[in-house]
Short mmCIF file of C-alpha atoms in Angstrom, two decimals:
data_model
loop_
_atom_site.label_atom_id
_atom_site.label_comp_id
_atom_site.label_asym_id
_atom_site.label_seq_id
_atom_site.Cartn_x
_atom_site.Cartn_y
_atom_site.Cartn_z
CA UNK A 1164 -4.56 6.49 17.64
CA UNK A 1165 -6.98 5.52 20.42
CA UNK A 1166 -10.58 5.53 19.20
CA UNK A 1167 -13.59 5.55 21.53
CA UNK A 1168 -15.45 2.25 21.57
CA UNK A 1169 -18.79 3.84 20.65
CA UNK A 1170 -18.49 6.10 17.64
CA UNK A 1171 -20.83 7.42 14.95
CA UNK A 1172 -19.05 9.37 12.22
CA UNK A 1173 -22.16 11.38 11.31
CA UNK A 1174 -22.00 12.83 14.80
CA UNK A 1175 -18.21 13.16 14.65
CA UNK A 1176 -18.00 14.93 11.29
CA UNK A 1177 -21.25 16.93 11.30
CA UNK A 1178 -23.37 17.17 14.43
CA UNK A 1179 -20.43 17.95 16.69
CA UNK A 1180 -19.84 21.22 14.80
CA UNK A 1181 -23.18 22.41 16.18
CA UNK A 1182 -22.28 21.58 19.78
CA UNK A 1183 -19.01 23.46 19.21
CA UNK A 1184 -20.98 26.56 18.28
CA UNK A 1185 -20.13 26.37 14.56
CA UNK A 1186 -23.64 25.75 13.29
CA UNK A 1187 -23.75 28.95 11.21
CA UNK A 1188 -20.44 28.36 9.47
CA UNK A 1189 -20.62 27.36 5.82
CA UNK A 1190 -20.34 23.61 5.31
CA UNK A 1191 -21.13 23.31 1.58
CA UNK A 1192 -20.64 25.76 -1.27
CA UNK A 1193 -22.83 25.21 -4.32
CA UNK A 1194 -23.33 27.16 -7.54
CA UNK A 1195 -26.51 28.85 -6.30
CA UNK A 1196 -26.26 28.82 -2.51
CA UNK A 1197 -24.29 28.05 0.61
CA UNK A 1198 -25.36 25.50 3.21
CA UNK A 1199 -24.47 25.94 6.87
CA UNK A 1200 -23.63 23.13 9.27
CA UNK A 1201 -26.98 23.59 11.00
CA UNK A 1202 -28.86 23.42 7.70
CA UNK A 1203 -26.95 20.34 6.56
CA UNK A 1204 -27.57 18.62 9.88
CA UNK A 1205 -31.32 19.28 9.66
CA UNK A 1206 -31.41 17.96 6.08
CA UNK A 1207 -29.47 14.85 7.13
CA UNK A 1208 -31.98 14.29 9.94
CA UNK A 1209 -34.84 14.40 7.43
CA UNK A 1210 -33.18 11.71 5.33
CA UNK A 1211 -32.49 9.62 8.42
CA UNK A 1212 -36.08 9.87 9.61
CA UNK A 1213 -37.39 8.97 6.15
CA UNK A 1214 -35.24 5.84 6.13
CA UNK A 1215 -36.54 4.90 9.58
CA UNK A 1216 -40.10 5.41 8.33
CA UNK A 1217 -39.24 2.93 5.56
CA UNK A 1218 -38.16 0.46 8.27
CA UNK A 1219 -34.44 0.59 7.45
CA UNK A 1220 -32.67 -1.12 10.31
CA UNK A 1221 -29.24 -0.58 11.82
CA UNK A 1222 -26.52 -2.28 9.70
CA UNK A 1223 -28.88 -2.62 6.72
CA UNK A 1224 -27.44 -1.40 3.45
CA UNK A 1225 -28.85 1.56 1.49
CA UNK A 1226 -27.90 2.38 -2.11
CA UNK A 1227 -26.82 6.02 -2.56
CA UNK A 1228 -26.57 7.04 -6.22
CA UNK A 1229 -26.97 10.82 -6.44
CA UNK A 1230 -24.85 13.43 -8.20
CA UNK A 1231 -22.69 15.64 -5.98
CA UNK A 1232 -25.04 17.99 -4.13
CA UNK A 1233 -26.18 19.05 -0.68
CA UNK A 1234 -28.67 16.18 -0.88
CA UNK A 1235 -25.89 13.67 -1.48
CA UNK A 1236 -24.01 14.82 1.62
CA UNK A 1237 -27.20 14.95 3.69
CA UNK A 1238 -28.38 11.51 2.54
CA UNK A 1239 -24.98 10.00 3.38
CA UNK A 1240 -25.01 11.49 6.86
CA UNK A 1241 -28.65 10.45 7.31
CA UNK A 1242 -27.78 6.84 6.48
CA UNK A 1243 -24.86 6.91 8.90
CA UNK A 1244 -26.84 8.63 11.66
CA UNK A 1245 -29.32 5.76 11.91
CA UNK A 1246 -26.51 3.20 11.89
CA UNK A 1247 -27.26 1.90 8.40
CA UNK A 1248 -24.55 1.23 5.81
CA UNK A 1249 -24.07 3.43 2.76
CA UNK A 1250 -23.33 1.73 -0.56
CA UNK A 1251 -22.10 4.65 -2.66
CA UNK A 1252 -22.32 4.02 -6.40
CA UNK A 1253 -21.86 6.03 -9.55
CA UNK A 1254 -25.21 7.62 -10.48
CA UNK A 1255 -24.20 7.32 -14.14
CA UNK A 1256 -24.09 3.51 -14.00
CA UNK A 1257 -26.28 1.86 -16.64
CA UNK A 1258 -29.47 0.22 -15.32
CA UNK A 1259 -27.98 -3.27 -15.27
CA UNK A 1260 -24.94 -2.04 -13.33
CA UNK A 1261 -27.07 -0.28 -10.74
CA UNK A 1262 -29.29 -3.35 -10.46
CA UNK A 1263 -26.24 -5.55 -9.86
CA UNK A 1264 -25.09 -3.25 -7.06
CA UNK A 1265 -28.52 -3.36 -5.43
CA UNK A 1266 -28.60 -7.15 -5.66
CA UNK A 1267 -25.08 -7.50 -4.22
CA UNK A 1268 -25.99 -5.24 -1.29
CA UNK A 1269 -29.42 -6.87 -0.77
CA UNK A 1270 -30.68 -3.31 -0.43
CA UNK A 1271 -34.38 -2.64 0.10
CA UNK A 1272 -33.99 1.14 -0.30
CA UNK A 1273 -32.15 3.23 -2.87
CA UNK A 1274 -31.74 7.01 -2.95
CA UNK A 1275 -31.58 7.97 -6.62
CA UNK A 1276 -32.19 10.73 -9.17
CA UNK A 1277 -35.46 10.71 -11.19
CA UNK A 1278 -34.09 8.71 -14.13
CA UNK A 1279 -32.87 5.72 -12.07
CA UNK A 1280 -34.97 2.76 -10.94
CA UNK A 1281 -32.95 -0.13 -9.46
CA UNK A 1282 -34.99 -3.17 -8.40
CA UNK A 1283 -35.51 -2.39 -4.69
CA UNK A 1284 -38.60 -2.25 -2.49
CA UNK A 1285 -38.46 1.51 -1.88
CA UNK A 1286 -37.09 4.25 -4.15
CA UNK A 1287 -36.32 7.62 -2.60
CA UNK A 1288 -36.24 9.90 -5.64
CA UNK A 1289 -34.49 13.25 -5.27
CA UNK A 1290 -35.11 15.81 -8.01
CA UNK A 1291 -32.60 18.19 -9.51
CA UNK A 1292 -33.96 20.93 -7.24
CA UNK A 1293 -33.45 18.77 -4.14
CA UNK A 1294 -37.15 18.04 -3.81
CA UNK A 1295 -38.18 14.65 -2.48
CA UNK A 1296 -40.16 12.84 0.24
CA UNK A 1297 -37.47 13.57 2.85
CA UNK A 1298 -38.62 17.20 3.00
CA UNK A 1299 -41.80 16.18 4.84
CA UNK A 1300 -39.88 14.43 7.64
CA UNK A 1301 -38.79 15.74 11.02
CA UNK A 1302 -35.45 17.55 11.15
CA UNK A 1303 -34.62 16.23 14.62
CA UNK A 1304 -32.80 12.92 15.03
CA UNK A 1305 -30.50 11.40 17.62
CA UNK A 1306 -27.56 9.46 16.16
CA UNK A 1307 -27.70 5.70 16.61
CA UNK A 1308 -25.31 4.12 19.09
CA UNK A 1309 -22.75 2.54 16.78
CA UNK A 1310 -19.53 0.72 17.61
CA UNK A 1311 -16.24 1.79 16.06
CA UNK A 1312 -16.11 -1.64 14.37
CA UNK A 1313 -19.64 -1.45 12.94
CA UNK A 1314 -19.84 -1.29 9.12
CA UNK A 1315 -20.41 2.26 7.88
CA UNK A 1316 -19.71 2.39 4.13
CA UNK A 1317 -18.95 -0.03 1.34
CA UNK A 1318 -16.06 1.12 -0.83
CA UNK A 1319 -15.40 -0.54 -4.14
CA UNK A 1320 -11.84 -1.45 -4.96
CA UNK A 1321 -10.21 0.47 -7.78
CA UNK A 1322 -8.49 -2.36 -9.63
CA UNK A 1323 -7.87 -2.07 -13.35
CA UNK A 1324 -9.44 -5.39 -14.33
CA UNK A 1325 -12.26 -7.68 -13.23
CA UNK A 1326 -15.34 -7.22 -11.08
CA UNK A 1327 -14.90 -4.58 -8.36
CA UNK A 1328 -14.65 -5.89 -4.80
CA UNK A 1329 -16.77 -4.34 -2.05
CA UNK A 1330 -14.53 -3.48 0.92
CA UNK A 1331 -16.61 -3.23 4.11
CA UNK A 1332 -15.32 -0.23 6.03
CA UNK A 1333 -16.10 0.77 9.61
CA UNK A 1334 -16.85 3.97 11.50
CA UNK A 1335 -13.44 3.65 13.14
CA UNK A 1336 -11.60 3.57 9.80
CA UNK A 1337 -12.98 6.95 8.76
CA UNK A 1338 -12.25 8.56 12.11
CA UNK A 1339 -8.70 7.17 12.16
CA UNK A 1340 -7.53 8.38 8.73
CA UNK A 1341 -9.23 11.76 9.14
CA UNK A 1342 -7.14 12.39 12.24
CA UNK A 1343 -3.85 10.89 11.03
CA UNK A 1344 -3.75 11.99 7.39
CA UNK A 1345 -6.01 15.02 7.04
CA UNK A 1346 -5.43 16.79 10.34
CA UNK A 1347 -1.96 15.76 11.46
CA UNK A 1348 -0.04 15.02 8.27
CA UNK A 1349 -1.64 17.45 5.79
CA UNK A 1350 -3.02 20.17 8.04
CA UNK A 1351 -6.66 20.59 6.96
CA UNK A 1352 -8.07 23.51 8.97
CA UNK A 1353 -11.29 25.49 9.50
CA UNK A 1354 -10.34 28.10 6.91
CA UNK A 1355 -9.96 25.53 4.13
CA UNK A 1356 -12.31 25.29 1.16
CA UNK A 1357 -11.93 22.06 -0.79
CA UNK A 1358 -12.78 21.30 -4.41
CA UNK A 1359 -12.56 17.84 -5.95
CA UNK A 1360 -12.16 16.36 -9.40
CA UNK A 1361 -13.41 12.89 -8.30
CA UNK A 1362 -17.05 12.73 -7.26
CA UNK A 1363 -18.21 11.93 -3.74
CA UNK A 1364 -18.89 8.25 -4.42
CA UNK A 1365 -15.10 7.78 -4.66
CA UNK A 1366 -13.60 7.11 -1.24
CA UNK A 1367 -10.82 9.57 -2.13
CA UNK A 1368 -13.37 12.38 -2.53
CA UNK A 1369 -15.66 11.25 0.30
CA UNK A 1370 -12.76 11.99 2.60
CA UNK A 1371 -10.96 14.88 0.99
CA UNK A 1372 -14.04 16.82 -0.14
CA UNK A 1373 -16.51 16.05 2.65
CA UNK A 1374 -15.33 14.32 5.80
CA UNK A 1375 -11.97 16.11 6.06
CA UNK A 1376 -13.15 19.71 5.68
CA UNK A 1377 -16.24 19.16 7.82
CA UNK A 1378 -14.20 17.51 10.58
CA UNK A 1379 -12.36 20.81 11.19
CA UNK A 1380 -15.15 23.28 10.49
CA UNK A 1381 -14.09 24.05 6.90
CA UNK A 1382 -16.25 23.81 3.80
CA UNK A 1383 -16.54 21.77 0.60
CA UNK A 1384 -17.40 23.10 -2.85
CA UNK A 1385 -19.64 20.72 -4.79
CA UNK A 1386 -20.71 20.66 -8.43
CA UNK A 1387 -22.71 18.10 -10.36
CA UNK A 1388 -21.21 18.59 -13.82
CA UNK A 1389 -18.73 16.20 -15.38
CA UNK A 1390 -15.27 17.53 -14.49
CA UNK A 1391 -13.25 19.02 -17.33
CA UNK A 1392 -10.35 21.43 -17.14
CA UNK A 1393 -12.64 24.29 -18.14
CA UNK A 1394 -15.23 23.35 -15.49
CA UNK A 1395 -12.47 23.15 -12.88
CA UNK A 1396 -11.16 26.60 -13.74
CA UNK A 1397 -14.70 27.99 -13.48
CA UNK A 1398 -15.22 26.36 -10.10
CA UNK A 1399 -11.89 27.63 -8.82
CA UNK A 1400 -12.77 31.17 -9.91
CA UNK A 1401 -16.20 30.92 -8.23
CA UNK A 1402 -15.25 29.34 -4.90
CA UNK A 1403 -11.54 30.23 -4.50
CA UNK A 1404 -10.67 26.88 -2.87
CA UNK A 1405 -7.56 26.40 -0.79
CA UNK A 1406 -7.17 22.65 -1.49
CA UNK A 1407 -7.75 20.98 -4.87
CA UNK A 1408 -8.33 17.22 -4.90
CA UNK A 1409 -6.90 16.10 -8.22
CA UNK A 1410 -5.96 13.09 -10.35
CA UNK A 1411 -3.12 12.62 -12.84
CA UNK A 1412 -5.54 12.69 -15.77
CA UNK A 1413 -6.93 16.08 -14.78
CA UNK A 1414 -3.47 17.38 -13.88
CA UNK A 1415 -2.49 16.78 -17.51
CA UNK A 1416 -5.72 18.31 -18.85
CA UNK A 1417 -5.36 21.44 -16.73
CA UNK A 1418 -1.78 21.93 -17.86
CA UNK A 1419 -2.85 21.72 -21.50
CA UNK A 1420 -5.88 24.00 -21.12
CA UNK A 1421 -4.84 26.51 -18.52
CA UNK A 1422 -1.44 28.21 -18.73
CA UNK A 1423 -2.07 31.56 -17.09
CA UNK A 1424 -5.09 30.37 -15.07
CA UNK A 1425 -5.35 31.91 -11.59
CA UNK A 1426 -4.80 29.19 -8.99
CA UNK A 1427 -3.44 31.60 -6.39
CA UNK A 1428 -6.12 30.67 -3.84
CA UNK A 1429 -4.71 27.13 -3.51
CA UNK A 1430 -2.50 26.21 -0.57
CA UNK A 1431 -1.84 22.86 -2.24
CA UNK A 1432 -3.33 20.15 -4.43
CA UNK A 1433 -3.33 16.40 -3.92
CA UNK A 1434 -3.10 13.61 -6.48
CA UNK A 1435 -4.15 9.98 -6.11
CA UNK A 1436 -5.98 7.24 -7.96
CA UNK A 1437 -3.07 6.50 -10.30
CA UNK A 1438 0.67 7.10 -10.13
CA UNK A 1439 1.78 10.67 -10.86
CA UNK A 1440 4.74 10.61 -13.28
CA UNK A 1441 7.59 12.94 -12.24
CA UNK A 1442 7.46 14.65 -15.63
CA UNK A 1443 3.81 15.56 -15.03
CA UNK A 1444 4.58 16.85 -11.53
CA UNK A 1445 7.30 19.10 -12.95
CA UNK A 1446 5.01 20.47 -15.66
CA UNK A 1447 2.30 21.22 -13.08
CA UNK A 1448 4.73 23.10 -10.83
CA UNK A 1449 6.16 25.03 -13.80
CA UNK A 1450 2.67 25.94 -15.06
CA UNK A 1451 0.84 26.83 -11.84
CA UNK A 1452 3.44 27.09 -9.07
CA UNK A 1453 1.18 25.14 -6.68
CA UNK A 1454 2.56 22.26 -4.61
CA UNK A 1455 1.11 18.90 -5.63
CA UNK A 1456 1.24 16.08 -3.09
CA UNK A 1457 1.07 12.64 -4.67
CA UNK A 1458 -0.04 9.75 -2.46
CA UNK A 1459 -1.52 6.28 -2.39
CA UNK A 1460 -4.66 5.02 -0.76
CA UNK A 1461 -6.87 2.00 -1.29
CA UNK A 1462 -10.49 1.08 -0.62
CA UNK A 1463 -9.18 -1.58 1.75
CA UNK A 1464 -7.53 1.12 3.91
CA UNK A 1465 -10.18 3.69 2.92
CA UNK A 1466 -7.88 6.59 2.06
CA UNK A 1467 -4.30 7.78 1.73
CA UNK A 1468 -1.71 6.14 4.01
CA UNK A 1469 1.51 6.98 2.15
CA UNK A 1470 2.00 10.47 0.78
CA UNK A 1471 4.27 13.36 0.01
CA UNK A 1472 3.62 15.77 2.85
CA UNK A 1473 4.29 19.44 3.63
CA UNK A 1474 8.04 19.91 3.89
CA UNK A 1475 8.74 16.40 2.60
CA UNK A 1476 8.25 16.12 -1.15
CA UNK A 1477 10.27 13.89 -3.46
CA UNK A 1478 9.03 14.11 -7.08
CA UNK A 1479 8.34 10.73 -8.63
CA UNK A 1480 7.69 9.12 -5.26
CA UNK A 1481 4.47 8.45 -3.38
CA UNK A 1482 6.09 10.04 -0.35
CA UNK A 1483 6.51 8.42 3.03
CA UNK A 1484 4.12 6.47 5.22
CA UNK A 1485 1.66 8.66 7.13
CA UNK A 1486 2.55 8.58 10.84
CA UNK A 1487 0.18 6.20 12.59
CA UNK A 1488 0.37 3.63 9.80
CA UNK A 1489 3.10 1.04 9.26
CA UNK A 1490 4.29 0.02 5.80
CA UNK A 1491 6.32 -2.98 4.63
CA UNK A 1492 7.65 -4.12 1.25
CA UNK A 1493 7.57 -7.92 1.01
CA UNK A 1494 8.17 -10.77 -1.40
CA UNK A 1495 5.69 -13.43 -2.48
CA UNK A 1496 6.34 -15.39 0.74
CA UNK A 1497 5.66 -12.36 2.94
CA UNK A 1498 9.32 -11.68 3.80
CA UNK A 1499 10.64 -8.12 3.95
CA UNK A 1500 12.85 -7.15 1.01
CA UNK A 1501 15.82 -4.77 1.29
CA UNK A 1502 15.48 -1.07 0.49
CA UNK A 1503 15.65 -0.46 -3.25
CA UNK A 1504 14.15 -3.83 -4.20
CA UNK A 1505 10.66 -4.26 -5.62
CA UNK A 1506 8.04 -6.04 -3.56
CA UNK A 1507 4.39 -6.17 -2.67
CA UNK A 1508 3.13 -3.32 -0.50
CA UNK A 1509 1.79 -4.28 2.92
CA UNK A 1510 0.26 -1.76 5.33
CA UNK A 1511 -1.35 -1.86 8.73
CA UNK A 1512 -3.28 0.66 10.80
CA UNK A 1513 -6.69 1.26 12.28
CA UNK A 1514 -8.30 1.93 8.88
CA UNK A 1515 -8.25 -1.62 7.55
CA UNK A 1516 -11.50 -2.95 6.09
CA UNK A 1517 -13.24 -5.92 7.66
CA UNK A 1518 -13.35 -8.00 4.45
CA UNK A 1519 -14.48 -8.12 0.86
CA UNK A 1520 -18.20 -8.79 0.79
CA UNK A 1521 -18.97 -12.36 -0.31
CA UNK A 1522 -15.40 -13.08 -1.40
CA UNK A 1523 -13.57 -15.23 1.13
CA UNK A 1524 -10.65 -16.28 -1.16
CA UNK A 1525 -9.68 -12.71 -1.98
CA UNK A 1526 -10.29 -11.62 1.61
CA UNK A 1527 -7.91 -14.30 2.86
CA UNK A 1528 -5.23 -13.21 0.38
CA UNK A 1529 -5.55 -9.50 1.12
CA UNK A 1530 -6.23 -9.32 4.86
CA UNK A 1531 -3.43 -10.93 6.86
CA UNK A 1532 -4.10 -10.38 10.56
CA UNK A 1533 -3.54 -6.66 11.19
CA UNK A 1534 -2.06 -6.20 7.72
CA UNK A 1535 -3.53 -5.45 4.31
CA UNK A 1536 -1.40 -7.06 1.59
CA UNK A 1537 -1.93 -4.87 -1.46
CA UNK A 1538 -1.58 -5.96 -5.06
CA UNK A 1539 0.61 -2.91 -5.69
CA UNK A 1540 4.32 -3.34 -6.37
CA UNK A 1541 6.57 -0.69 -4.85
CA UNK A 1542 10.13 -0.05 -3.77
CA UNK A 1543 11.30 2.02 -0.81
CA UNK A 1544 14.56 3.97 -0.64
CA UNK A 1545 16.84 4.40 2.34
CA UNK A 1546 15.03 7.62 3.34
CA UNK A 1547 11.66 5.90 3.52
CA UNK A 1548 10.24 7.31 0.27
CA UNK A 1549 8.03 4.84 -1.56
CA UNK A 1550 7.97 4.51 -5.36
CA UNK A 1551 5.09 2.98 -7.26
CA UNK A 1552 6.17 0.32 -9.72
CA UNK A 1553 2.89 -1.16 -10.91
CA UNK A 1554 0.17 -3.65 -10.11
CA UNK A 1555 1.40 -7.15 -9.47
CA UNK A 1556 -0.98 -8.47 -12.12
CA UNK A 1557 0.24 -5.83 -14.63
CA UNK A 1558 3.95 -6.74 -14.49
CA UNK A 1559 5.15 -8.35 -17.74
CA UNK A 1560 7.80 -10.96 -18.48
CA UNK A 1561 9.34 -9.96 -21.83
CA UNK A 1562 12.19 -12.04 -23.22
CA UNK A 1563 12.77 -13.55 -19.78
CA UNK A 1564 13.08 -10.11 -18.15
CA UNK A 1565 10.59 -8.24 -15.98
CA UNK A 1566 9.04 -5.11 -17.44
CA UNK A 1567 6.96 -2.74 -15.34
CA UNK A 1568 4.45 -0.74 -17.41
CA UNK A 1569 4.79 2.42 -15.29
CA UNK A 1570 8.39 2.87 -16.47
CA UNK A 1571 7.42 2.80 -20.15
CA UNK A 1572 4.37 4.97 -19.52
CA UNK A 1573 6.47 7.64 -17.85
CA UNK A 1574 8.89 7.58 -20.77
CA UNK A 1575 6.02 8.11 -23.22
CA UNK A 1576 4.68 10.99 -21.12
CA UNK A 1577 7.97 12.84 -21.42
CA UNK A 1578 7.20 13.30 -25.12
CA UNK A 1579 5.34 16.53 -25.85
CA UNK A 1580 2.88 14.79 -28.18
CA UNK A 1581 1.43 12.58 -25.40
CA UNK A 1582 -1.22 13.50 -22.83
CA UNK A 1583 -1.96 10.02 -21.44
CA UNK A 1584 -0.25 6.66 -21.83
CA UNK A 1585 -0.95 3.07 -20.82
CA UNK A 1586 1.11 -0.05 -21.49
CA UNK A 1587 -0.19 -3.63 -21.41
CA UNK A 1588 1.16 -7.02 -22.42
CA UNK A 1589 -0.41 -9.01 -25.26
CA UNK A 1590 0.71 -12.24 -26.94
CA UNK A 1591 2.23 -12.09 -30.41
CA UNK A 1592 1.68 -14.71 -33.13
CA UNK A 1593 4.15 -17.00 -31.35
CA UNK A 1594 2.39 -16.66 -28.01
CA UNK A 1595 5.16 -14.54 -26.48
CA UNK A 1596 4.19 -11.52 -24.38
CA UNK A 1597 5.01 -8.17 -25.94
CA UNK A 1598 4.50 -4.66 -24.53
CA UNK A 1599 1.91 -2.57 -26.38
CA UNK A 1600 1.24 1.11 -25.72
CA UNK A 1601 -1.91 3.18 -25.98
CA UNK A 1602 -1.69 6.96 -25.99
CA UNK A 1603 -4.03 9.93 -26.02
CA UNK A 1604 -2.27 12.62 -28.09
CA UNK A 1605 -1.86 16.20 -26.95
CA UNK A 1606 -4.02 18.76 -28.80
CA UNK A 1607 -0.85 20.15 -30.34
CA UNK A 1608 0.24 16.78 -31.74
CA UNK A 1609 0.18 16.75 -35.51
CA UNK A 1610 0.62 14.13 -38.20
CA UNK A 1611 -0.90 10.73 -38.70
CA UNK A 1612 -1.28 7.97 -36.11
CA UNK A 1613 1.28 5.92 -38.04
CA UNK A 1614 3.85 8.71 -37.89
CA UNK A 1615 3.22 9.25 -34.17
CA UNK A 1616 3.62 5.52 -33.55
CA UNK A 1617 7.06 5.49 -35.14
CA UNK A 1618 8.11 8.66 -33.31
CA UNK A 1619 7.12 7.28 -29.92
CA UNK A 1620 8.71 3.89 -30.51
CA UNK A 1621 11.98 5.62 -31.36
CA UNK A 1622 11.61 7.85 -28.29
CA UNK A 1623 11.36 4.76 -26.08
CA UNK A 1624 14.27 3.04 -27.81
CA UNK A 1625 16.37 6.12 -27.14
CA UNK A 1626 15.57 6.30 -23.43
CA UNK A 1627 14.91 2.69 -22.37
CA UNK A 1628 16.43 -0.76 -22.77
CA UNK A 1629 15.42 -2.11 -26.16
CA UNK A 1630 13.27 -4.95 -24.80
CA UNK A 1631 11.05 -2.38 -23.06
CA UNK A 1632 9.97 -0.44 -26.13
CA UNK A 1633 6.32 -0.93 -27.18
CA UNK A 1634 5.92 -3.16 -30.22
CA UNK A 1635 2.79 -1.23 -31.20
CA UNK A 1636 1.50 2.21 -30.25
CA UNK A 1637 -2.25 2.71 -30.65
CA UNK A 1638 -3.62 6.25 -30.69
CA UNK A 1639 -7.02 6.76 -29.02
CA UNK A 1640 -9.24 9.76 -28.41
CA UNK A 1641 -9.74 8.55 -24.83
CA UNK A 1642 -9.15 5.41 -22.80
CA UNK A 1643 -11.81 2.90 -21.74
CA UNK A 1644 -12.27 3.21 -18.00
CA UNK A 1645 -13.54 1.23 -15.04
CA UNK A 1646 -16.49 2.29 -12.87
CA UNK A 1647 -14.00 4.31 -10.78
CA UNK A 1648 -12.56 6.11 -13.78
CA UNK A 1649 -9.26 4.23 -13.94
CA UNK A 1650 -7.84 3.01 -17.21
CA UNK A 1651 -9.44 -0.36 -18.03
CA UNK A 1652 -6.37 -2.38 -18.95
CA UNK A 1653 -8.41 -5.49 -19.64
CA UNK A 1654 -10.31 -3.58 -22.33
CA UNK A 1655 -7.01 -2.33 -23.79
CA UNK A 1656 -5.67 -5.88 -24.03
CA UNK A 1657 -8.79 -6.89 -25.92
CA UNK A 1658 -8.34 -3.96 -28.32
CA UNK A 1659 -4.78 -5.03 -29.08
CA UNK A 1660 -5.44 -8.77 -29.28
CA UNK A 1661 -4.26 -10.19 -32.59
CA UNK A 1662 -2.58 -6.97 -33.72
CA UNK A 1663 1.00 -7.64 -32.56
#
């Protein structure tokens, strides 16, 4: 896709709707009101002018840590309009976590709710009612002249262990994927209303529940509450969305909580963030009858680049590469492997990040010329469908044989007593690696944890090679999670240490 050299995505995704005559269309749907494109643009201009009054310069980084709201969307577009760089972080981070983000970004300004106070020179505090100093600023603002390769947003990698890496993404990246994935491959249109389980600080939601609908004149439904199945059903009943942005965890929760729920407004749902087991896909389709498109995206490529797509769904797969991107499956030396063999996923396209901030070694390993060399292990079949196998650092060597946790996890999820499953490797008393499982039981599961452990071990022995069965099964109320909500496998290993 050919991108113009000078490009500002705040103008592309928001202000251009006004010049198209769509200013009075609804951009955002909230619990108590609707916000038009013209209103959102004026609010974004106020934020942008406030930041300029605080001497924020082009390319300078600004912390954005608000709950999902009209103010979040407006602040993001205000940052982008003046050519500054948005560092989107979870507003629920503890004070030390938020302080670390501010220090990493060298930010002088942070836009935060009343209970947050990271150590920066200027705090822009936005109240629950949207009140704040931005309201006194002018609502007229010309977008800065930004290059397609200028930094626009920092996205934090979603790995399952270690410190998150800040991928520096450009204006061009966001324009490219919006056109290739959202418009061409998936068919977002002006009549769509989107609703998202992940919050806007996730790159997955920033696109699917803000940039994508606004790029075509559609609208996004936003809510600040923590997402649960019950909250999702309420939001669906209120807003009647046509596209639901989902995750495997919430897919499972909605199945358990909502047989009979009315999802008839949905054209489709998407799933990303973690692999969607085929058994979970089948249960979703049986329960709700709504197509669910699983896909894979990364912070390093901003959003989804391989996906099941309308008319091309293969359950259990991640789908095929989105046209406009190129995908390869390669060995440790960077050589292509034959179809059907497992290798490291490589991808190239005009959405590749510039680097990881302040991390040259990992940048050199991940960014290879035009290519991003992912840590994900996949295999591709003869028809081009890609299957997720696991993270390269999660693969286990058990008894001299390779074991991929996703295979055992999917086996556990086929048992009716299991809602979530995760498998990690821990050393036994002899120092040998053994697979250990953690499960969150279904509400209907009965009996003791010890009985469930034996049942699930036997289930795996029945359906898998013996060396793959988990040597222990720990039952948890919920999993520890990373700042992006993924299962924290490092924390699970620590929980199991010394118990095998």
